[in-house]
CSV table of C-alpha atoms in Angstrom, one decimal:
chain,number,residue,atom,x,y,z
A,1,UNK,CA,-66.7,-43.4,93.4
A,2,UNK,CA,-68.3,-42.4,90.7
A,3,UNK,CA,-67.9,-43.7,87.1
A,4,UNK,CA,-67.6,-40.6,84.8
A,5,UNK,CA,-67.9,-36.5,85.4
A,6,UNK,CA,-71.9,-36.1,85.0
A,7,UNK,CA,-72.3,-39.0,88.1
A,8,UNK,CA,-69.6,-37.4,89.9
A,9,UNK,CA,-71.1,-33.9,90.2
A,10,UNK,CA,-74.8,-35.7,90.9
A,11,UNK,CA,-72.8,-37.5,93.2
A,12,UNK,CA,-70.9,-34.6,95.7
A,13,UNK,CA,-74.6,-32.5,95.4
A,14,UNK,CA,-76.3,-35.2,97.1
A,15,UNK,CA,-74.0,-35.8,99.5
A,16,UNK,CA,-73.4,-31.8,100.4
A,17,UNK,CA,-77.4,-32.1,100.8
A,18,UNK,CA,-77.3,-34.5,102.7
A,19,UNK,CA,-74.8,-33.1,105.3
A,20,UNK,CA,-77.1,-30.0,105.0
A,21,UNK,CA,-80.2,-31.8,106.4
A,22,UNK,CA,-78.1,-34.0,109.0
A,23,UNK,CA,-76.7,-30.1,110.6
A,24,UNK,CA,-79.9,-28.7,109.6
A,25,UNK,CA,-78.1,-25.8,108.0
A,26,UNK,CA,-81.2,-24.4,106.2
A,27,UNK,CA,-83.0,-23.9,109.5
A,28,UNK,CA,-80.3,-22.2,111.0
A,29,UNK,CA,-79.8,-20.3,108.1
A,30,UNK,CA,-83.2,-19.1,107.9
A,31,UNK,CA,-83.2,-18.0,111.9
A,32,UNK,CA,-79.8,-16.1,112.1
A,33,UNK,CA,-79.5,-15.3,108.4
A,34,UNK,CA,-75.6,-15.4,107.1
A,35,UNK,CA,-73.4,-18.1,105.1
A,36,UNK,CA,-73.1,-21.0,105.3
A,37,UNK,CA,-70.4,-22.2,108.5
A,38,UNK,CA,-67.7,-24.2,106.6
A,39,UNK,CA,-65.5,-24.9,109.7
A,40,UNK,CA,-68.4,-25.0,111.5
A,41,UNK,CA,-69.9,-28.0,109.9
A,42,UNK,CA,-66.4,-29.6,110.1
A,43,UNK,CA,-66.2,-28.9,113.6
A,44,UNK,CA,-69.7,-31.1,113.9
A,45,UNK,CA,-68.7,-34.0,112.0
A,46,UNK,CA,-65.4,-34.2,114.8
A,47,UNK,CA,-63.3,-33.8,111.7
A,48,UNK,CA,-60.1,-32.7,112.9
A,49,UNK,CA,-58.8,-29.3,111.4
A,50,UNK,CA,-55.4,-27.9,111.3
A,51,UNK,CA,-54.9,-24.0,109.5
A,52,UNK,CA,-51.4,-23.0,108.9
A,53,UNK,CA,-49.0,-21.9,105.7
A,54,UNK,CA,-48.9,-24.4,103.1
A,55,UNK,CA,-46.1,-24.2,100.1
A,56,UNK,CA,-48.1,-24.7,97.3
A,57,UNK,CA,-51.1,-26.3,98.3
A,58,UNK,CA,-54.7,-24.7,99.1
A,59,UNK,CA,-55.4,-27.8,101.7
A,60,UNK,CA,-55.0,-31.7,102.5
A,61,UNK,CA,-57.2,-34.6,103.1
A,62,UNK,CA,-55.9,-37.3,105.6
A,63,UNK,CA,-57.3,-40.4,106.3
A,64,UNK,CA,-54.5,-42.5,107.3
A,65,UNK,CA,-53.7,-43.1,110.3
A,66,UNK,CA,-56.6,-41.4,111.2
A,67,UNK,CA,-59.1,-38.6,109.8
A,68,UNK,CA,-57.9,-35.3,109.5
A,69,UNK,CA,-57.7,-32.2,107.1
A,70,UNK,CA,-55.3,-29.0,106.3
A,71,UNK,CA,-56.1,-25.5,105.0
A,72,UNK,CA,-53.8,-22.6,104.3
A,73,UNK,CA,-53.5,-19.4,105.8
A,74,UNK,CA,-52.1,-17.7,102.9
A,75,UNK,CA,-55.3,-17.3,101.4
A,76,UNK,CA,-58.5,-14.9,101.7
A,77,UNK,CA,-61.4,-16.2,103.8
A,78,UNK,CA,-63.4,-17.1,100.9
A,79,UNK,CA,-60.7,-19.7,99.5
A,80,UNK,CA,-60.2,-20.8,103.0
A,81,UNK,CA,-63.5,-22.0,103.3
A,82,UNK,CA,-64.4,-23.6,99.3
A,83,UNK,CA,-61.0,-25.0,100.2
A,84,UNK,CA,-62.5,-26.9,103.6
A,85,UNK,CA,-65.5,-27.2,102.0
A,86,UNK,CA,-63.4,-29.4,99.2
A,87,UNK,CA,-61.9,-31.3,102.1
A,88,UNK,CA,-64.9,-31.9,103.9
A,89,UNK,CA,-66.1,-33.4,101.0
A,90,UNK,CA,-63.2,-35.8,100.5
A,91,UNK,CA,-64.4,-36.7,104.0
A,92,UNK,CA,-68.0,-37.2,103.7
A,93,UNK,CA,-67.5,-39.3,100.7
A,94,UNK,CA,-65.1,-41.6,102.0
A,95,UNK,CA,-62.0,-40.7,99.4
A,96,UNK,CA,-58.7,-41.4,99.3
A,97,UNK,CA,-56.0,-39.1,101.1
A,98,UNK,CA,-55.3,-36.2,98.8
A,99,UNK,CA,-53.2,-33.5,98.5
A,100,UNK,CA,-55.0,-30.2,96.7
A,101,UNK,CA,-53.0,-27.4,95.2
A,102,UNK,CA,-54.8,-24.3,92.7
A,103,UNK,CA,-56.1,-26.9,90.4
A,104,UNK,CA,-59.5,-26.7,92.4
A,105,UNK,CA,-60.2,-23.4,92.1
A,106,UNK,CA,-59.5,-23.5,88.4
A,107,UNK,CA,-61.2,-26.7,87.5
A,108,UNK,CA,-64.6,-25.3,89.6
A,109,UNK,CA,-67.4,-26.0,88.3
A,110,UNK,CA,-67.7,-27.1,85.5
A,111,UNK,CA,-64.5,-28.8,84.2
A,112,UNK,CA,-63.0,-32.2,84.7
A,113,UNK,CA,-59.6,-33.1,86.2
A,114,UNK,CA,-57.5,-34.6,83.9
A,115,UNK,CA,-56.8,-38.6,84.4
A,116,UNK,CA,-60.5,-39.4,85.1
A,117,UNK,CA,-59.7,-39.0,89.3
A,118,UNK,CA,-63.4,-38.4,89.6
A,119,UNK,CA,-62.9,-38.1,93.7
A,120,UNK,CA,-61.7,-34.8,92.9
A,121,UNK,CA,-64.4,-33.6,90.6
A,122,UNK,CA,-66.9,-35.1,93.5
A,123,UNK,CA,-65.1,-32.8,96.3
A,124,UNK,CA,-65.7,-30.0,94.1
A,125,UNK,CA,-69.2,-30.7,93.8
A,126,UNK,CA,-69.2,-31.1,97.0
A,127,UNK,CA,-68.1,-27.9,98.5
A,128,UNK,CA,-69.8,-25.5,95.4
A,129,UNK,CA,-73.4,-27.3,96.7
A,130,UNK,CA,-72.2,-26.7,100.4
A,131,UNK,CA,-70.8,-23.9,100.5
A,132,UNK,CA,-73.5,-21.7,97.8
A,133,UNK,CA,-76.7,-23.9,97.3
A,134,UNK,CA,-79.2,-23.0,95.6
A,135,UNK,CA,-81.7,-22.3,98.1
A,136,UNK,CA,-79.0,-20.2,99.8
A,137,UNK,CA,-78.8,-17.6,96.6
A,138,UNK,CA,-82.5,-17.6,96.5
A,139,UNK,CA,-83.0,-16.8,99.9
A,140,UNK,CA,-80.7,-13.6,99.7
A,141,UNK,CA,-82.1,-12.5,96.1
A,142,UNK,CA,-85.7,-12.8,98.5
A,143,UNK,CA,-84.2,-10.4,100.9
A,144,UNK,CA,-82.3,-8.2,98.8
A,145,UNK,CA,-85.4,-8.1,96.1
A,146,UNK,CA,-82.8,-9.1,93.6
A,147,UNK,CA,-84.7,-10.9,90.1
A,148,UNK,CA,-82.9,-13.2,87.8
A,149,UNK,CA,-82.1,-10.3,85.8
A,150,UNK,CA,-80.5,-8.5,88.4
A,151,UNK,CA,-77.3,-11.0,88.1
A,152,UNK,CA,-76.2,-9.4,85.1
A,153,UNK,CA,-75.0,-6.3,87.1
A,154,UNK,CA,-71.4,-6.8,88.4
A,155,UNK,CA,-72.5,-4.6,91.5
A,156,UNK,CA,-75.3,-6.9,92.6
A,157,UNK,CA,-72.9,-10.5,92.2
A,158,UNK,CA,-70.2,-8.9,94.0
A,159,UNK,CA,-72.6,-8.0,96.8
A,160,UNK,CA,-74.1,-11.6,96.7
A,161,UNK,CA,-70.5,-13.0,96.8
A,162,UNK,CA,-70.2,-11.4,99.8
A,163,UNK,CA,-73.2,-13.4,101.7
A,164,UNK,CA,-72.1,-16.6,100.3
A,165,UNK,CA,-68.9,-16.1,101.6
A,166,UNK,CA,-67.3,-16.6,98.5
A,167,UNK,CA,-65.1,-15.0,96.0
A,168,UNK,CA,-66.5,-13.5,93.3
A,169,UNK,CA,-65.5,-15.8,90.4
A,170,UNK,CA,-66.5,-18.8,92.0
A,171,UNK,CA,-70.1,-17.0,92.4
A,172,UNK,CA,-70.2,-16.1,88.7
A,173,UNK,CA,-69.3,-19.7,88.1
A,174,UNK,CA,-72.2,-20.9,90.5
A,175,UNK,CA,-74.8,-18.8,88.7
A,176,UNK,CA,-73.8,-20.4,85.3
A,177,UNK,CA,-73.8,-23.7,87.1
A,178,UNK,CA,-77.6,-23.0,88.2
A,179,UNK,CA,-78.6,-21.7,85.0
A,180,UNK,CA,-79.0,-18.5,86.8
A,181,UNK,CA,-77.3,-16.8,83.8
A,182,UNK,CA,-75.8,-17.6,80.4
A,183,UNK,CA,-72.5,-18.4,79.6
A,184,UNK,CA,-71.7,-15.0,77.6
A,185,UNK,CA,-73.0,-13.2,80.6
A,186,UNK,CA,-70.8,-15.0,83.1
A,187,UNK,CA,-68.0,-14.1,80.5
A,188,UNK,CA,-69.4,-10.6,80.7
A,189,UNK,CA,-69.4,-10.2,84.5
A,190,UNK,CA,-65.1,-11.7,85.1
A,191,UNK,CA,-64.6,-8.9,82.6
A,192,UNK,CA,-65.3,-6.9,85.8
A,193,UNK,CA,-63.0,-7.3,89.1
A,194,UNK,CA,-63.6,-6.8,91.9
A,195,UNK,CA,-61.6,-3.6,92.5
A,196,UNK,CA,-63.1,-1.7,90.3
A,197,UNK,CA,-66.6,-2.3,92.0
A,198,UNK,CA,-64.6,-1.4,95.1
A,199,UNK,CA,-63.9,1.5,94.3
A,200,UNK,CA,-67.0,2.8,92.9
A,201,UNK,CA,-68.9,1.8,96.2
A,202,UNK,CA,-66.4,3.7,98.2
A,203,UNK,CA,-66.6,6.6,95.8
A,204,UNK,CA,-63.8,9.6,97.1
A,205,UNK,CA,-62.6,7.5,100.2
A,206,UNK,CA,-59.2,5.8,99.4
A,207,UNK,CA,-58.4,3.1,101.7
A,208,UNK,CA,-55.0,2.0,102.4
A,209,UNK,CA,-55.5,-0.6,99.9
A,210,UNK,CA,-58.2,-2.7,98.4
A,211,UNK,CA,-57.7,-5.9,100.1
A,212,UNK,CA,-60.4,-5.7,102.0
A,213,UNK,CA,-64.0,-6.4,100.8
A,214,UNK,CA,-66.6,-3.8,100.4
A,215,UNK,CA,-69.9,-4.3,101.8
A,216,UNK,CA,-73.2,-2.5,100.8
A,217,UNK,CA,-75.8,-2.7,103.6
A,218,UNK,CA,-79.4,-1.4,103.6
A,219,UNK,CA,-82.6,-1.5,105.4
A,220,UNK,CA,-82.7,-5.2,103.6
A,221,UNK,CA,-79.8,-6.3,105.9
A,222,UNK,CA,-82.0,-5.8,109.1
A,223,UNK,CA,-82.0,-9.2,111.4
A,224,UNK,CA,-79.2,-10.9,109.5
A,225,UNK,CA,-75.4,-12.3,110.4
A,226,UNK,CA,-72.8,-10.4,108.1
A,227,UNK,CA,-69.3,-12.8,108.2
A,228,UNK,CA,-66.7,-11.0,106.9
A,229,UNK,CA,-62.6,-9.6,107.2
A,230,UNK,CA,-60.9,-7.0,109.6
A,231,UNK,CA,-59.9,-5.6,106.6
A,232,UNK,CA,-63.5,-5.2,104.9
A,233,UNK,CA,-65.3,-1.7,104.6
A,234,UNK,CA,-69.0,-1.1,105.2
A,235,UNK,CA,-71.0,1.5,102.8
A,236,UNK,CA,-74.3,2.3,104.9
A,237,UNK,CA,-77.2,3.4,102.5
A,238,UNK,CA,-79.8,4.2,104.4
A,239,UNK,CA,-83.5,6.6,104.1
A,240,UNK,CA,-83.0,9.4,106.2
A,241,UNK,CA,-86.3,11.4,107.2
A,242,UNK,CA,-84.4,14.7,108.1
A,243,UNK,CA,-87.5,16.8,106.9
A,244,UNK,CA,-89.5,15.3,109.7
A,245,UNK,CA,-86.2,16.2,112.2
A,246,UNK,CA,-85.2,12.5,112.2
A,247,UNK,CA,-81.8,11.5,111.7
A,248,UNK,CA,-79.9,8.0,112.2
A,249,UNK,CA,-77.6,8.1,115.4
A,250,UNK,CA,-74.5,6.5,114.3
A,251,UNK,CA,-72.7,7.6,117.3
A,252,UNK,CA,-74.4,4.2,118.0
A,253,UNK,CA,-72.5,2.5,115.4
A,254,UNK,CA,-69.0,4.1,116.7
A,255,UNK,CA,-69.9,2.5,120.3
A,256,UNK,CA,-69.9,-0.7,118.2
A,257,UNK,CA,-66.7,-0.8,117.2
A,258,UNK,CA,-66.5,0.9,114.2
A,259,UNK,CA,-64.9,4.1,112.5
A,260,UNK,CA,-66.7,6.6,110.1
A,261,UNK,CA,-64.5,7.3,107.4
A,262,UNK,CA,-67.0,9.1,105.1
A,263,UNK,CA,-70.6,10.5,105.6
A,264,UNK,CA,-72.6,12.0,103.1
A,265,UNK,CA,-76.6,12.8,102.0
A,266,UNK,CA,-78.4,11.9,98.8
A,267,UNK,CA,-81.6,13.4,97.8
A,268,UNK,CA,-84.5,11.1,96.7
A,269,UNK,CA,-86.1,13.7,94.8
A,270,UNK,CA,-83.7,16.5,93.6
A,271,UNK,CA,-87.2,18.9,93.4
A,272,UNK,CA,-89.1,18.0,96.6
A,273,UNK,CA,-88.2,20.0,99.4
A,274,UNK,CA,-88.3,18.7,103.3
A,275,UNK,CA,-88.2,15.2,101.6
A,276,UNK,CA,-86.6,12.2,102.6
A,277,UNK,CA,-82.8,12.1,102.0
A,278,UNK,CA,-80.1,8.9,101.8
A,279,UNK,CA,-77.6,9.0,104.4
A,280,UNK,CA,-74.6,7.2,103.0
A,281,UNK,CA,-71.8,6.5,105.8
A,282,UNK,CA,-68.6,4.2,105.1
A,283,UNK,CA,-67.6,3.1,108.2
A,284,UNK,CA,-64.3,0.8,109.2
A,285,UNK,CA,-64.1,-1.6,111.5
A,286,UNK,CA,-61.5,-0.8,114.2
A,287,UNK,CA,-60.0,-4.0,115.6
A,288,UNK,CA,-61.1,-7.6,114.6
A,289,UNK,CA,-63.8,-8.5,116.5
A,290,UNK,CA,-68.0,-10.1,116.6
A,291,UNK,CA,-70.7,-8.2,118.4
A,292,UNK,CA,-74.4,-6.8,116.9
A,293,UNK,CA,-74.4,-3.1,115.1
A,294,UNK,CA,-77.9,-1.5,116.2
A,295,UNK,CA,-78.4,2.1,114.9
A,296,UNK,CA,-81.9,4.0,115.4
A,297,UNK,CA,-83.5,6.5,113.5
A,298,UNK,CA,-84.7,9.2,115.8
A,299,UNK,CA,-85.0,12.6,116.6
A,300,UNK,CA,-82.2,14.0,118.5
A,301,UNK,CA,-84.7,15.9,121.0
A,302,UNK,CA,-87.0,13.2,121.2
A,303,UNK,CA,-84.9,10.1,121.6
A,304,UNK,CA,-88.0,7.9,121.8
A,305,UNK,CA,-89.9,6.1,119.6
A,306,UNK,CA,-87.7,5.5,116.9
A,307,UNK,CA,-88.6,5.6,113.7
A,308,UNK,CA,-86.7,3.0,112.2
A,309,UNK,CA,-83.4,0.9,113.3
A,310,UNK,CA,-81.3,-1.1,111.9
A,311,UNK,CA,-79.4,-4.5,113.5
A,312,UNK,CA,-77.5,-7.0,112.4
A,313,UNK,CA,-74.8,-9.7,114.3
A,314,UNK,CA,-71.3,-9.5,112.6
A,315,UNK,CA,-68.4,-11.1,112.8
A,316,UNK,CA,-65.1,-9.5,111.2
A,317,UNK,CA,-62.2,-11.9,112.7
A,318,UNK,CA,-61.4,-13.5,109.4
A,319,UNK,CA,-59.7,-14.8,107.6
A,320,UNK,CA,-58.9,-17.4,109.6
A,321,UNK,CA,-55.6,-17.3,111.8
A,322,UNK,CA,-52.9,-20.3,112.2
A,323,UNK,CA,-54.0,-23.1,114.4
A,324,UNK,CA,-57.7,-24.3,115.6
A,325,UNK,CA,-60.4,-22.4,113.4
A,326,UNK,CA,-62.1,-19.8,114.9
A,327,UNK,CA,-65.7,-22.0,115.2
A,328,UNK,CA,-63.4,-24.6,117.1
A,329,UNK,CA,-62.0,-22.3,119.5
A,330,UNK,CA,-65.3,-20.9,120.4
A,331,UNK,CA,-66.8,-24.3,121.2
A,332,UNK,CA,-63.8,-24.9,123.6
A,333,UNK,CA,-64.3,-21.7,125.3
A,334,UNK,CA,-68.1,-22.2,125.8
A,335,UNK,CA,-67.2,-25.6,127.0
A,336,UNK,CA,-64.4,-24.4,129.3
């Protein structure tokens, strides 16, 4: 174990890197697009997994009698999985059985536990370089054409959050980590919560509540994997060449699963005429489920060619229910 707090952060990188290239989750990454699979990668190491209410903790490491971890279901999916991501490391590194409550959320990433019990600082580490590396942020800022800049905007690290899988704080903290941004902008950006930037995606639609996250998806979003909630809303902003007769067929995105709860048009250019237009459709999801969302652009009277379409895999069962994980359960069904 590591000897003070610098050696213990070098220490959990390296060995979330490490599991990375063993699981080859950049290539997969890369291929299907996504986050990172926490429980997934937990799953592979035969690292057994147990969900279910926990008084007061987050999660538990185990490794006496045998291997084993613990994660709560009283939590959203993106503390579920920094929490197994914090176990996995305990595992990987070879630590002591420990029992992990709030503090590691709080003490991520950049503070110390007190006492010096640098196996906790090395499991945080751990699942911040698992669960958001580096190359991972890059490789969404690539797609989304997000600069360094671009993570001063509250709207933007929300929306990144969301492809990391990981709550917004923690992703404002991961920027800072990466020098990505300064420390008074990072103090800037928790000024804003999450709700508020909720709200303003979903503009005159009130949901039920805001528990859910709020997704903005794009042409950009094409060809990826979007893990999210059952609870989570989806704001479709999209180029619509209705001039030309072309308009996108979301009946296709109802026969997917989903619901439209708001659909409106946005002119590009307020003084062209016959120009292109923004659709922008909110759409709910209407029981948990995974399947692929494919919508073409087309004219109604001329169903083919399309003119553009849009696909991406989803899956919107989290967070994750009592019991086996979700990534487990599917393995024993495909193995059934």
């Amino acid at each position: 174990m590591a000897l003070d707090y610098a050696s213990a952060v070098r220490a959990g990188a390296m060995a979330a890197g490490r599991l990375h290239r063993q699981l080859s989750t950049r290539e997969v990454i890369e291929q299907q697009g996504g986050n990172v699979d926490v429980f997934g990668a937990i799953h592979a190491v035969d690292l057994p997994l147990l969900l279910r209410p926990l008084k007061g903790l987050l999660g538990a490491y185990l490794s006496d009698p045998a291997h084993g971890v613990l994660v709560t279901t009283e939590r959203p999916m993106s503390i579920q999985r920094f929490t197994a991501a914090h176990e996995l490391g305990h595992f990987s590194m070879q630590h002591q059985p420990s029992l992990d409550d709030e503090s590691i959320l709080r003490r991520m990433p950049t503070s110390p536990e007190p006492g010096g019990l640098f196996q906790e600082t090395e499991a945080d580490a751990f699942a911040i370089a698992f669960m958001m590396p580096k190359w991972l942020i890059l490789s969404h800022s690539a797609r989304q054409d997000w600069q360094v800049d671009d993570f001063r905007r509250a709207n933007v690290v929300y929306q990144l959050s969301l492809r990391l899988g990981a709550s917004y704080e923690a992703t404002c903290r991961t920027l800072l980590r990466y020098n990505l941004i300064s420390q008074s902008t990072m103090t800037d950006l928790l000024r804003t919560q999450p709700r508020a930037l909720k709200i303003d995606l979903l503009k005159d639609y009130r949901p039920a509540n805001y528990r859910g996250d709020v997704w903005l998806l794009t042409e950009r979003d094409a060809g990826t994997r979007i893990d999210g909630s059952r609870n989570d809303l989806f704001v479709l902003r999209l180029k619509e060449h209705s001039g030309g007769g072309y308009l996108w067929d979301f009946d296709q995105l109802i026969a997917s699963g989903f619901a439209i709860v708001r659909d409106d048009r946005e002119a590009v250019d307020a003084d062209a005429i016959g120009g292109p237009v923004v659709r922008r459709v909110t759409a709910a999801i209407e029981a948990a489920q995974r399947g692929r969302m494919s919508i073409e652009e087309r004219r109604p009277w001329q169903p083919v060619p399309a003119l553009a379409h849009l696909t991406f895999d989803f899956d919107l069962t989290g967070p994750e229910p009592e019991g086996l994980s979700r990534a487990e359960r599917r393995h024993l069904l495909e193995a059934a």
